[in-house]
Amino acid sequence: MRREYNSYSDLSRHFRLYDEQSMDSLQDDHLRIHMNPNGSDDGSLQHVDCYSSIYLPTYPLLRHHNFKLKSYYSNVGNCVQCNKRLRFAVASLKCRDCPVRCHVSCCRLLTVNCIPLPLVSRKLGCLFDFVPHVAPMVPALIVHCVTEIEARGLEQEGLYRVSSTRDKVKRLRHKLLRGKTMPHLGNKDTHTLCCCVKEFLRSLERPLIPLYYRQDLVLAAQQTDVLAAEEQLYFAMVELPQAHRDTLAFLMLHWQRIAQSPAVKMSINNIAVIFAPTLFDDVDLNLSNIVLWQQVLRMLLLQSPGFWAQFLEVEPLQPACSLDDDDWKRENNYSPSLHWQSVKTYFRSMVNLAG
């Protein structure tokens, strides 16, 4: 059943957007991004001082890994950071929460986010089949591709506009969704990563913005008062399922960074034109609906980064282990000669089986 909200006091503290002090500060024109009902880029992100602090060349990990020492005797694989082969029967690191493997020496240089595995093993095409069981509920494919795109592609022209070959996109998508280990993305073309994100959004059974929640977004886009539009939009975002809300917020922040980069040459209008049919995926897709969805998506992109960042609170898992912790080394029997002990144990077991 749909919940009704009469004021901000009706919302819980976890989902409250602004308190009384921040609501007063929103009236300052220098602390917010104005929405343009006409759809032009006159009030673009480049003229807002508060947005320049959000645009950074690198971004910290959303969640740290919870590593354990493990020696592999079959299906060794490569390190996700340096893409070099993990040595046979030599101790390496494996995350307890995600399929990341790396060398012990590469763990401090790791730039791959820890995205816990979904609770369900089936992959029928619903967004909930690909998201972790804790917040933020964003699919690992989107997080890894977006992180790599922002690390190497913000100075490259034509992101999400230049296409890639279908075979490359299909193979990469299969590795990210069906693979047992996390593939190395440092050698992948950025256009292939962008196409992989678009293909994943198109392949969902239900679009990212479901049909039953679009009317509130349309009402927010038609508001002439900025504060009333943000309030209406916030109520609409709270009503969205958590997986759809977190994924949409993560993509909005990503596309805002792309629009902020002048080298990419992708304005907010261009992003709205490209992704409006994908995010809404209307059955009766005609010209009037396309124009309406572009207006709604343009309104979403013109929101402040702080509005979207509030939906991406990281829910903690088990505390990550540190290689500097003596207790952790003692518990896991870590020593410089650990790999030799593993080799001896392996060959001793082979001799016992042969006997």
Short mmCIF file of C-alpha atoms in Angstrom, two decimals:
data_model
loop_
_atom_site.label_atom_id
_atom_site.label_comp_id
_atom_site.label_asym_id
_atom_site.label_seq_id
_atom_site.Cartn_x
_atom_site.Cartn_y
_atom_site.Cartn_z
CA MET A 1 0.00 0.00 0.00
CA ARG A 2 1.24 3.47 -0.83
CA ARG A 3 2.30 5.57 2.14
CA GLU A 4 1.17 9.17 2.50
CA TYR A 5 3.39 11.95 3.85
CA ASN A 6 2.03 15.31 4.94
CA SER A 7 5.26 16.90 6.14
CA TYR A 8 8.93 16.16 6.72
CA SER A 9 8.18 15.25 10.34
CA ASP A 10 6.26 12.21 9.09
CA LEU A 11 9.45 10.69 7.74
CA SER A 12 11.75 8.56 9.83
CA ARG A 13 15.12 9.96 10.86
CA HIS A 14 16.94 7.61 8.50
CA PHE A 15 15.13 8.88 5.41
CA ARG A 16 14.84 12.56 6.38
CA LEU A 17 16.31 14.75 3.67
CA TYR A 18 16.88 18.06 5.42
CA ASP A 19 16.55 19.23 8.98
CA GLU A 20 15.29 22.70 9.90
CA GLN A 21 18.72 24.29 9.76
CA SER A 22 19.60 22.87 6.34
CA MET A 23 16.18 23.82 4.96
CA ASP A 24 16.93 27.46 5.74
CA SER A 25 20.34 27.19 4.11
CA LEU A 26 18.76 25.91 0.90
CA GLN A 27 17.39 29.37 0.22
CA ASP A 28 20.91 30.58 -0.51
CA ASP A 29 21.39 30.62 -4.27
CA HIS A 30 25.09 29.81 -3.97
CA LEU A 31 24.50 26.50 -2.15
CA ARG A 32 22.19 24.76 -4.56
CA ILE A 33 21.71 23.79 -8.19
CA HIS A 34 18.65 25.30 -9.84
CA MET A 35 16.44 23.25 -12.08
CA ASN A 36 15.56 24.85 -15.39
CA PRO A 37 11.97 23.94 -16.40
CA ASN A 38 12.73 24.85 -20.01
CA GLY A 39 15.31 22.09 -20.25
CA SER A 40 18.25 24.26 -21.28
CA ASP A 41 21.70 24.10 -19.76
CA ASP A 42 21.84 27.76 -18.75
CA GLY A 43 22.10 26.80 -15.10
CA SER A 44 24.58 24.04 -15.84
CA LEU A 45 26.76 22.31 -13.32
CA GLN A 46 29.87 24.17 -14.40
CA HIS A 47 28.63 27.43 -12.87
CA VAL A 48 28.01 25.99 -9.40
CA ASP A 49 30.82 26.31 -6.90
CA CYS A 50 29.62 23.51 -4.62
CA TYR A 51 29.84 20.95 -7.42
CA SER A 52 33.52 21.54 -8.14
CA SER A 53 34.43 20.00 -4.79
CA ILE A 54 32.62 16.79 -5.75
CA TYR A 55 34.60 16.23 -8.94
CA LEU A 56 37.71 14.30 -7.94
CA PRO A 57 40.11 12.27 -10.09
CA THR A 58 39.93 9.25 -7.80
CA TYR A 59 37.30 7.96 -5.43
CA PRO A 60 37.72 5.92 -2.23
CA LEU A 61 36.42 2.41 -1.84
CA LEU A 62 32.79 2.13 -0.81
CA ARG A 63 33.54 -0.88 1.38
CA HIS A 64 36.86 -2.41 2.37
CA HIS A 65 37.56 -6.05 1.70
CA ASN A 66 37.56 -8.75 4.36
CA PHE A 67 40.54 -10.81 3.22
CA LYS A 68 41.67 -14.26 4.22
CA LEU A 69 44.81 -16.17 3.23
CA LYS A 70 44.23 -18.98 0.78
CA SER A 71 46.45 -21.20 -1.37
CA TYR A 72 45.14 -22.42 -4.72
CA TYR A 73 46.01 -25.79 -6.24
CA SER A 74 43.58 -25.61 -9.17
CA ASN A 75 41.85 -22.81 -11.05
CA VAL A 76 44.49 -20.41 -9.78
CA GLY A 77 43.48 -17.35 -11.81
CA ASN A 78 45.00 -13.87 -11.95
CA CYS A 79 45.35 -11.03 -9.49
CA VAL A 80 42.52 -8.53 -9.92
CA GLN A 81 44.88 -5.58 -9.38
CA CYS A 82 48.03 -6.35 -11.41
CA ASN A 83 46.50 -9.05 -13.66
CA LYS A 84 49.51 -11.31 -13.03
CA ARG A 85 49.12 -15.01 -12.38
CA LEU A 86 48.62 -16.17 -8.80
CA ARG A 87 51.38 -18.66 -8.06
CA PHE A 88 50.54 -22.30 -7.58
CA ALA A 89 50.25 -23.33 -3.90
CA VAL A 90 51.44 -19.89 -2.74
CA ALA A 91 49.36 -18.01 -0.20
CA SER A 92 47.29 -15.20 -1.70
CA LEU A 93 44.37 -13.12 -0.49
CA LYS A 94 40.70 -13.84 -1.12
CA CYS A 95 37.85 -11.67 0.08
CA ARG A 96 35.26 -13.40 2.25
CA ASP A 97 32.43 -11.24 0.92
CA CYS A 98 33.16 -10.89 -2.81
CA PRO A 99 35.01 -12.90 -5.50
CA VAL A 100 38.18 -10.78 -5.41
CA ARG A 101 41.60 -12.49 -5.41
CA CYS A 102 44.91 -10.67 -5.29
CA HIS A 103 48.53 -10.97 -4.23
CA VAL A 104 49.47 -10.11 -0.67
CA SER A 105 51.65 -7.29 -1.99
CA CYS A 106 48.78 -5.85 -4.07
CA CYS A 107 46.19 -5.57 -1.32
CA ARG A 108 47.29 -2.05 -0.30
CA LEU A 109 47.07 -0.84 -3.91
CA LEU A 110 43.64 -2.35 -4.54
CA THR A 111 41.15 -0.07 -6.28
CA VAL A 112 38.34 -2.61 -6.73
CA ASN A 113 35.31 -2.14 -4.51
CA CYS A 114 34.01 -4.90 -2.28
CA ILE A 115 30.50 -5.75 -3.47
CA PRO A 116 29.02 -8.63 -1.43
CA LEU A 117 27.53 -11.48 -3.38
CA PRO A 118 23.74 -11.63 -3.83
CA LEU A 119 21.79 -13.98 -1.61
CA VAL A 120 20.11 -15.66 -4.59
CA SER A 121 22.06 -17.72 -7.09
CA ARG A 122 19.48 -17.47 -9.85
CA LYS A 123 19.90 -14.77 -12.47
CA LEU A 124 16.48 -14.31 -14.08
CA GLY A 125 16.93 -10.68 -15.09
CA CYS A 126 15.39 -8.89 -12.09
CA LEU A 127 17.52 -6.18 -10.51
CA PHE A 128 17.23 -7.80 -7.07
CA ASP A 129 19.02 -10.88 -8.44
CA PHE A 130 22.23 -8.90 -8.97
CA VAL A 131 22.44 -6.57 -5.96
CA PRO A 132 24.12 -7.35 -2.60
CA HIS A 133 22.04 -8.02 0.48
CA VAL A 134 23.29 -4.90 2.28
CA ALA A 135 23.18 -1.22 1.39
CA PRO A 136 24.03 0.29 -0.97
CA MET A 137 22.19 -2.18 -3.18
CA VAL A 138 24.01 -1.49 -6.44
CA PRO A 139 24.94 -4.34 -8.81
CA ALA A 140 28.62 -5.24 -8.88
CA LEU A 141 28.73 -4.87 -12.67
CA ILE A 142 27.68 -1.22 -12.48
CA VAL A 143 30.01 -0.39 -9.59
CA HIS A 144 33.11 -1.97 -11.17
CA CYS A 145 32.48 -0.56 -14.64
CA VAL A 146 31.69 2.93 -13.35
CA THR A 147 34.79 2.96 -11.13
CA GLU A 148 37.01 2.01 -14.05
CA ILE A 149 35.33 4.52 -16.38
CA GLU A 150 35.86 7.37 -13.93
CA ALA A 151 39.46 6.32 -13.31
CA ARG A 152 40.52 6.31 -16.98
CA GLY A 153 37.77 7.80 -19.14
CA LEU A 154 36.89 11.25 -17.83
CA GLU A 155 39.36 12.78 -20.29
CA GLN A 156 38.12 10.72 -23.23
CA GLU A 157 35.57 12.05 -25.68
CA GLY A 158 32.39 10.18 -26.50
CA LEU A 159 31.60 8.17 -23.36
CA TYR A 160 28.25 6.37 -23.73
CA ARG A 161 28.05 7.75 -27.26
CA VAL A 162 30.69 5.68 -29.08
CA SER A 163 29.74 2.01 -29.41
CA SER A 164 31.89 -1.09 -29.04
CA THR A 165 31.80 -4.54 -30.63
CA ARG A 166 29.01 -6.82 -29.48
CA ASP A 167 31.31 -9.78 -28.79
CA LYS A 168 33.52 -7.80 -26.40
CA VAL A 169 30.52 -6.48 -24.51
CA LYS A 170 28.94 -9.93 -24.30
CA ARG A 171 32.12 -11.59 -23.00
CA LEU A 172 32.74 -8.89 -20.40
CA ARG A 173 29.13 -8.96 -19.22
CA HIS A 174 29.27 -12.73 -18.87
CA LYS A 175 32.48 -12.56 -16.79
CA LEU A 176 31.06 -9.92 -14.46
CA LEU A 177 27.71 -11.65 -13.96
CA ARG A 178 28.55 -15.36 -14.21
CA GLY A 179 32.27 -15.56 -13.50
CA LYS A 180 33.59 -17.12 -10.32
CA THR A 181 36.33 -14.50 -9.97
CA MET A 182 36.49 -10.77 -10.52
CA PRO A 183 38.11 -10.00 -13.92
CA HIS A 184 40.79 -7.37 -14.37
CA LEU A 185 39.26 -4.28 -16.01
CA GLY A 186 42.41 -2.18 -16.37
CA ASN A 187 43.01 -3.40 -19.92
CA LYS A 188 39.40 -3.05 -21.09
CA ASP A 189 38.37 -0.27 -23.44
CA THR A 190 36.28 2.42 -21.74
CA HIS A 191 33.70 2.32 -24.54
CA THR A 192 33.28 -1.41 -23.91
CA LEU A 193 32.67 -0.69 -20.23
CA CYS A 194 30.08 1.98 -21.10
CA CYS A 195 28.29 -0.36 -23.49
CA CYS A 196 28.32 -3.06 -20.82
CA VAL A 197 26.49 -0.73 -18.43
CA LYS A 198 23.92 0.17 -21.08
CA GLU A 199 23.33 -3.46 -22.06
CA PHE A 200 22.84 -4.46 -18.44
CA LEU A 201 20.21 -1.75 -17.91
CA ARG A 202 18.41 -2.77 -21.10
CA SER A 203 18.38 -6.46 -20.17
CA LEU A 204 16.47 -5.98 -16.90
CA GLU A 205 12.98 -7.46 -16.81
CA ARG A 206 11.66 -4.36 -15.05
CA PRO A 207 13.19 -0.99 -15.97
CA LEU A 208 15.24 0.90 -13.43
CA ILE A 209 12.36 3.35 -12.92
CA PRO A 210 9.28 1.09 -12.68
CA LEU A 211 5.97 2.05 -14.19
CA TYR A 212 4.07 2.44 -10.91
CA TYR A 213 6.48 5.08 -9.54
CA ARG A 214 6.73 7.42 -12.52
CA GLN A 215 3.77 9.66 -11.80
CA ASP A 216 5.46 11.20 -8.75
CA LEU A 217 8.56 11.95 -10.82
CA VAL A 218 6.43 13.60 -13.50
CA LEU A 219 4.73 15.76 -10.87
CA ALA A 220 8.13 16.77 -9.46
CA ALA A 221 9.38 17.73 -12.93
CA GLN A 222 6.29 19.88 -13.52
CA GLN A 223 6.72 21.86 -10.30
CA THR A 224 7.71 25.50 -10.77
CA ASP A 225 8.89 26.02 -7.19
CA VAL A 226 12.33 24.51 -6.61
CA LEU A 227 11.81 23.52 -2.96
CA ALA A 228 8.43 21.95 -3.73
CA ALA A 229 10.00 20.01 -6.60
CA GLU A 230 12.78 18.66 -4.37
CA GLU A 231 10.29 17.67 -1.69
CA GLN A 232 8.11 15.88 -4.24
CA LEU A 233 11.16 14.17 -5.71
CA TYR A 234 12.35 13.01 -2.31
CA PHE A 235 8.99 11.45 -1.52
CA ALA A 236 9.12 9.67 -4.89
CA MET A 237 12.63 8.35 -4.21
CA VAL A 238 11.64 7.02 -0.78
CA GLU A 239 8.79 5.08 -2.37
CA LEU A 240 11.12 3.35 -4.86
CA PRO A 241 12.40 -0.14 -4.00
CA GLN A 242 15.79 0.10 -2.34
CA ALA A 243 17.70 -1.64 -5.12
CA HIS A 244 16.23 0.70 -7.74
CA ARG A 245 16.76 3.77 -5.54
CA ASP A 246 20.40 3.00 -4.71
CA THR A 247 21.29 2.10 -8.30
CA LEU A 248 19.61 5.23 -9.65
CA ALA A 249 21.42 7.44 -7.12
CA PHE A 250 24.77 5.83 -7.97
CA LEU A 251 24.24 6.37 -11.70
CA MET A 252 23.11 9.97 -11.20
CA LEU A 253 26.34 10.82 -9.40
CA HIS A 254 28.31 9.08 -12.15
CA TRP A 255 26.57 10.92 -14.98
CA GLN A 256 26.95 14.23 -13.17
CA ARG A 257 30.72 13.70 -13.06
CA ILE A 258 30.67 12.94 -16.78
CA ALA A 259 28.70 16.12 -17.49
CA GLN A 260 31.18 18.04 -15.35
CA SER A 261 34.17 16.90 -17.44
CA PRO A 262 34.59 19.20 -20.47
CA ALA A 263 36.76 16.68 -22.35
CA VAL A 264 33.95 14.11 -22.57
CA LYS A 265 31.61 16.60 -24.31
CA MET A 266 28.48 15.03 -22.85
CA SER A 267 26.03 17.60 -21.56
CA ILE A 268 23.04 16.86 -19.37
CA ASN A 269 20.75 17.06 -22.39
CA ASN A 270 22.82 14.46 -24.25
CA ILE A 271 22.76 12.07 -21.29
CA ALA A 272 19.00 12.51 -20.95
CA VAL A 273 18.48 11.76 -24.65
CA ILE A 274 20.61 8.59 -24.50
CA PHE A 275 19.33 7.05 -21.26
CA ALA A 276 15.68 8.13 -21.08
CA PRO A 277 14.40 5.20 -23.22
CA THR A 278 16.61 2.77 -21.26
CA LEU A 279 15.65 3.85 -17.74
CA PHE A 280 11.92 4.09 -18.41
CA ASP A 281 11.52 1.44 -21.15
CA ASP A 282 7.92 2.38 -21.89
CA VAL A 283 5.87 -0.21 -23.76
CA ASP A 284 4.01 2.50 -25.65
CA LEU A 285 7.12 4.43 -26.63
CA ASN A 286 6.09 7.39 -28.75
CA LEU A 287 7.48 10.87 -29.29
CA SER A 288 5.45 12.51 -26.52
CA ASN A 289 6.56 9.92 -23.96
CA ILE A 290 10.20 10.24 -24.98
CA VAL A 291 10.10 14.01 -24.52
CA LEU A 292 8.44 13.60 -21.11
CA TRP A 293 10.99 11.04 -19.88
CA GLN A 294 13.84 13.23 -21.10
CA GLN A 295 12.45 16.12 -19.09
CA VAL A 296 12.19 13.94 -15.98
CA LEU A 297 15.72 12.58 -16.38
CA ARG A 298 17.06 16.10 -16.94
CA MET A 299 15.43 17.15 -13.69
CA LEU A 300 17.07 14.23 -11.88
CA LEU A 301 20.50 15.09 -13.26
CA LEU A 302 20.21 18.71 -12.15
CA GLN A 303 19.77 17.77 -8.51
CA SER A 304 22.68 18.46 -6.19
CA PRO A 305 25.18 15.63 -5.58
CA GLY A 306 24.36 15.75 -1.87
CA PHE A 307 20.76 14.83 -2.64
CA TRP A 308 21.84 11.56 -4.28
CA ALA A 309 24.70 10.81 -1.90
CA GLN A 310 22.31 10.47 1.04
CA PHE A 311 20.83 7.31 -0.47
CA LEU A 312 24.23 5.57 -0.67
CA GLU A 313 24.96 4.97 2.99
CA VAL A 314 27.24 1.96 3.38
CA GLU A 315 25.89 -0.67 5.72
CA PRO A 316 28.87 -2.25 7.51
CA LEU A 317 29.66 -5.94 7.32
CA GLN A 318 32.28 -7.78 9.34
CA PRO A 319 35.31 -5.61 10.12
CA ALA A 320 38.06 -5.91 7.56
CA CYS A 321 41.22 -7.74 8.58
CA SER A 322 44.53 -5.93 8.53
CA LEU A 323 47.88 -7.44 7.67
CA ASP A 324 49.44 -5.23 10.35
CA ASP A 325 47.42 -6.89 13.10
CA ASP A 326 49.55 -9.39 15.03
CA ASP A 327 46.48 -11.17 16.38
CA TRP A 328 45.15 -11.66 12.87
CA LYS A 329 48.51 -13.07 11.71
CA ARG A 330 48.59 -15.44 14.67
CA GLU A 331 45.00 -16.55 14.06
CA ASN A 332 45.63 -17.26 10.37
CA ASN A 333 49.13 -18.73 10.92
CA TYR A 334 50.65 -16.12 8.64
CA SER A 335 54.42 -16.26 8.20
CA PRO A 336 56.90 -15.47 5.39
CA SER A 337 57.44 -19.20 4.83
CA LEU A 338 53.73 -19.95 4.62
CA HIS A 339 53.84 -20.81 0.94
CA TRP A 340 56.54 -23.44 1.54
CA GLN A 341 54.40 -25.01 4.24
CA SER A 342 51.48 -25.08 1.79
CA VAL A 343 53.61 -26.81 -0.85
CA LYS A 344 54.77 -29.44 1.66
CA THR A 345 51.20 -30.06 2.79
CA TYR A 346 50.04 -30.46 -0.80
CA PHE A 347 52.69 -32.97 -1.80
CA ARG A 348 52.31 -34.86 1.47
CA SER A 349 48.59 -35.27 0.78
CA MET A 350 49.34 -36.44 -2.77
CA VAL A 351 51.74 -39.09 -1.43
CA ASN A 352 49.13 -40.29 1.07
CA LEU A 353 46.53 -40.59 -1.66
CA ALA A 354 48.93 -42.53 -3.88
CA GLY A 355 49.76 -44.91 -1.05
#
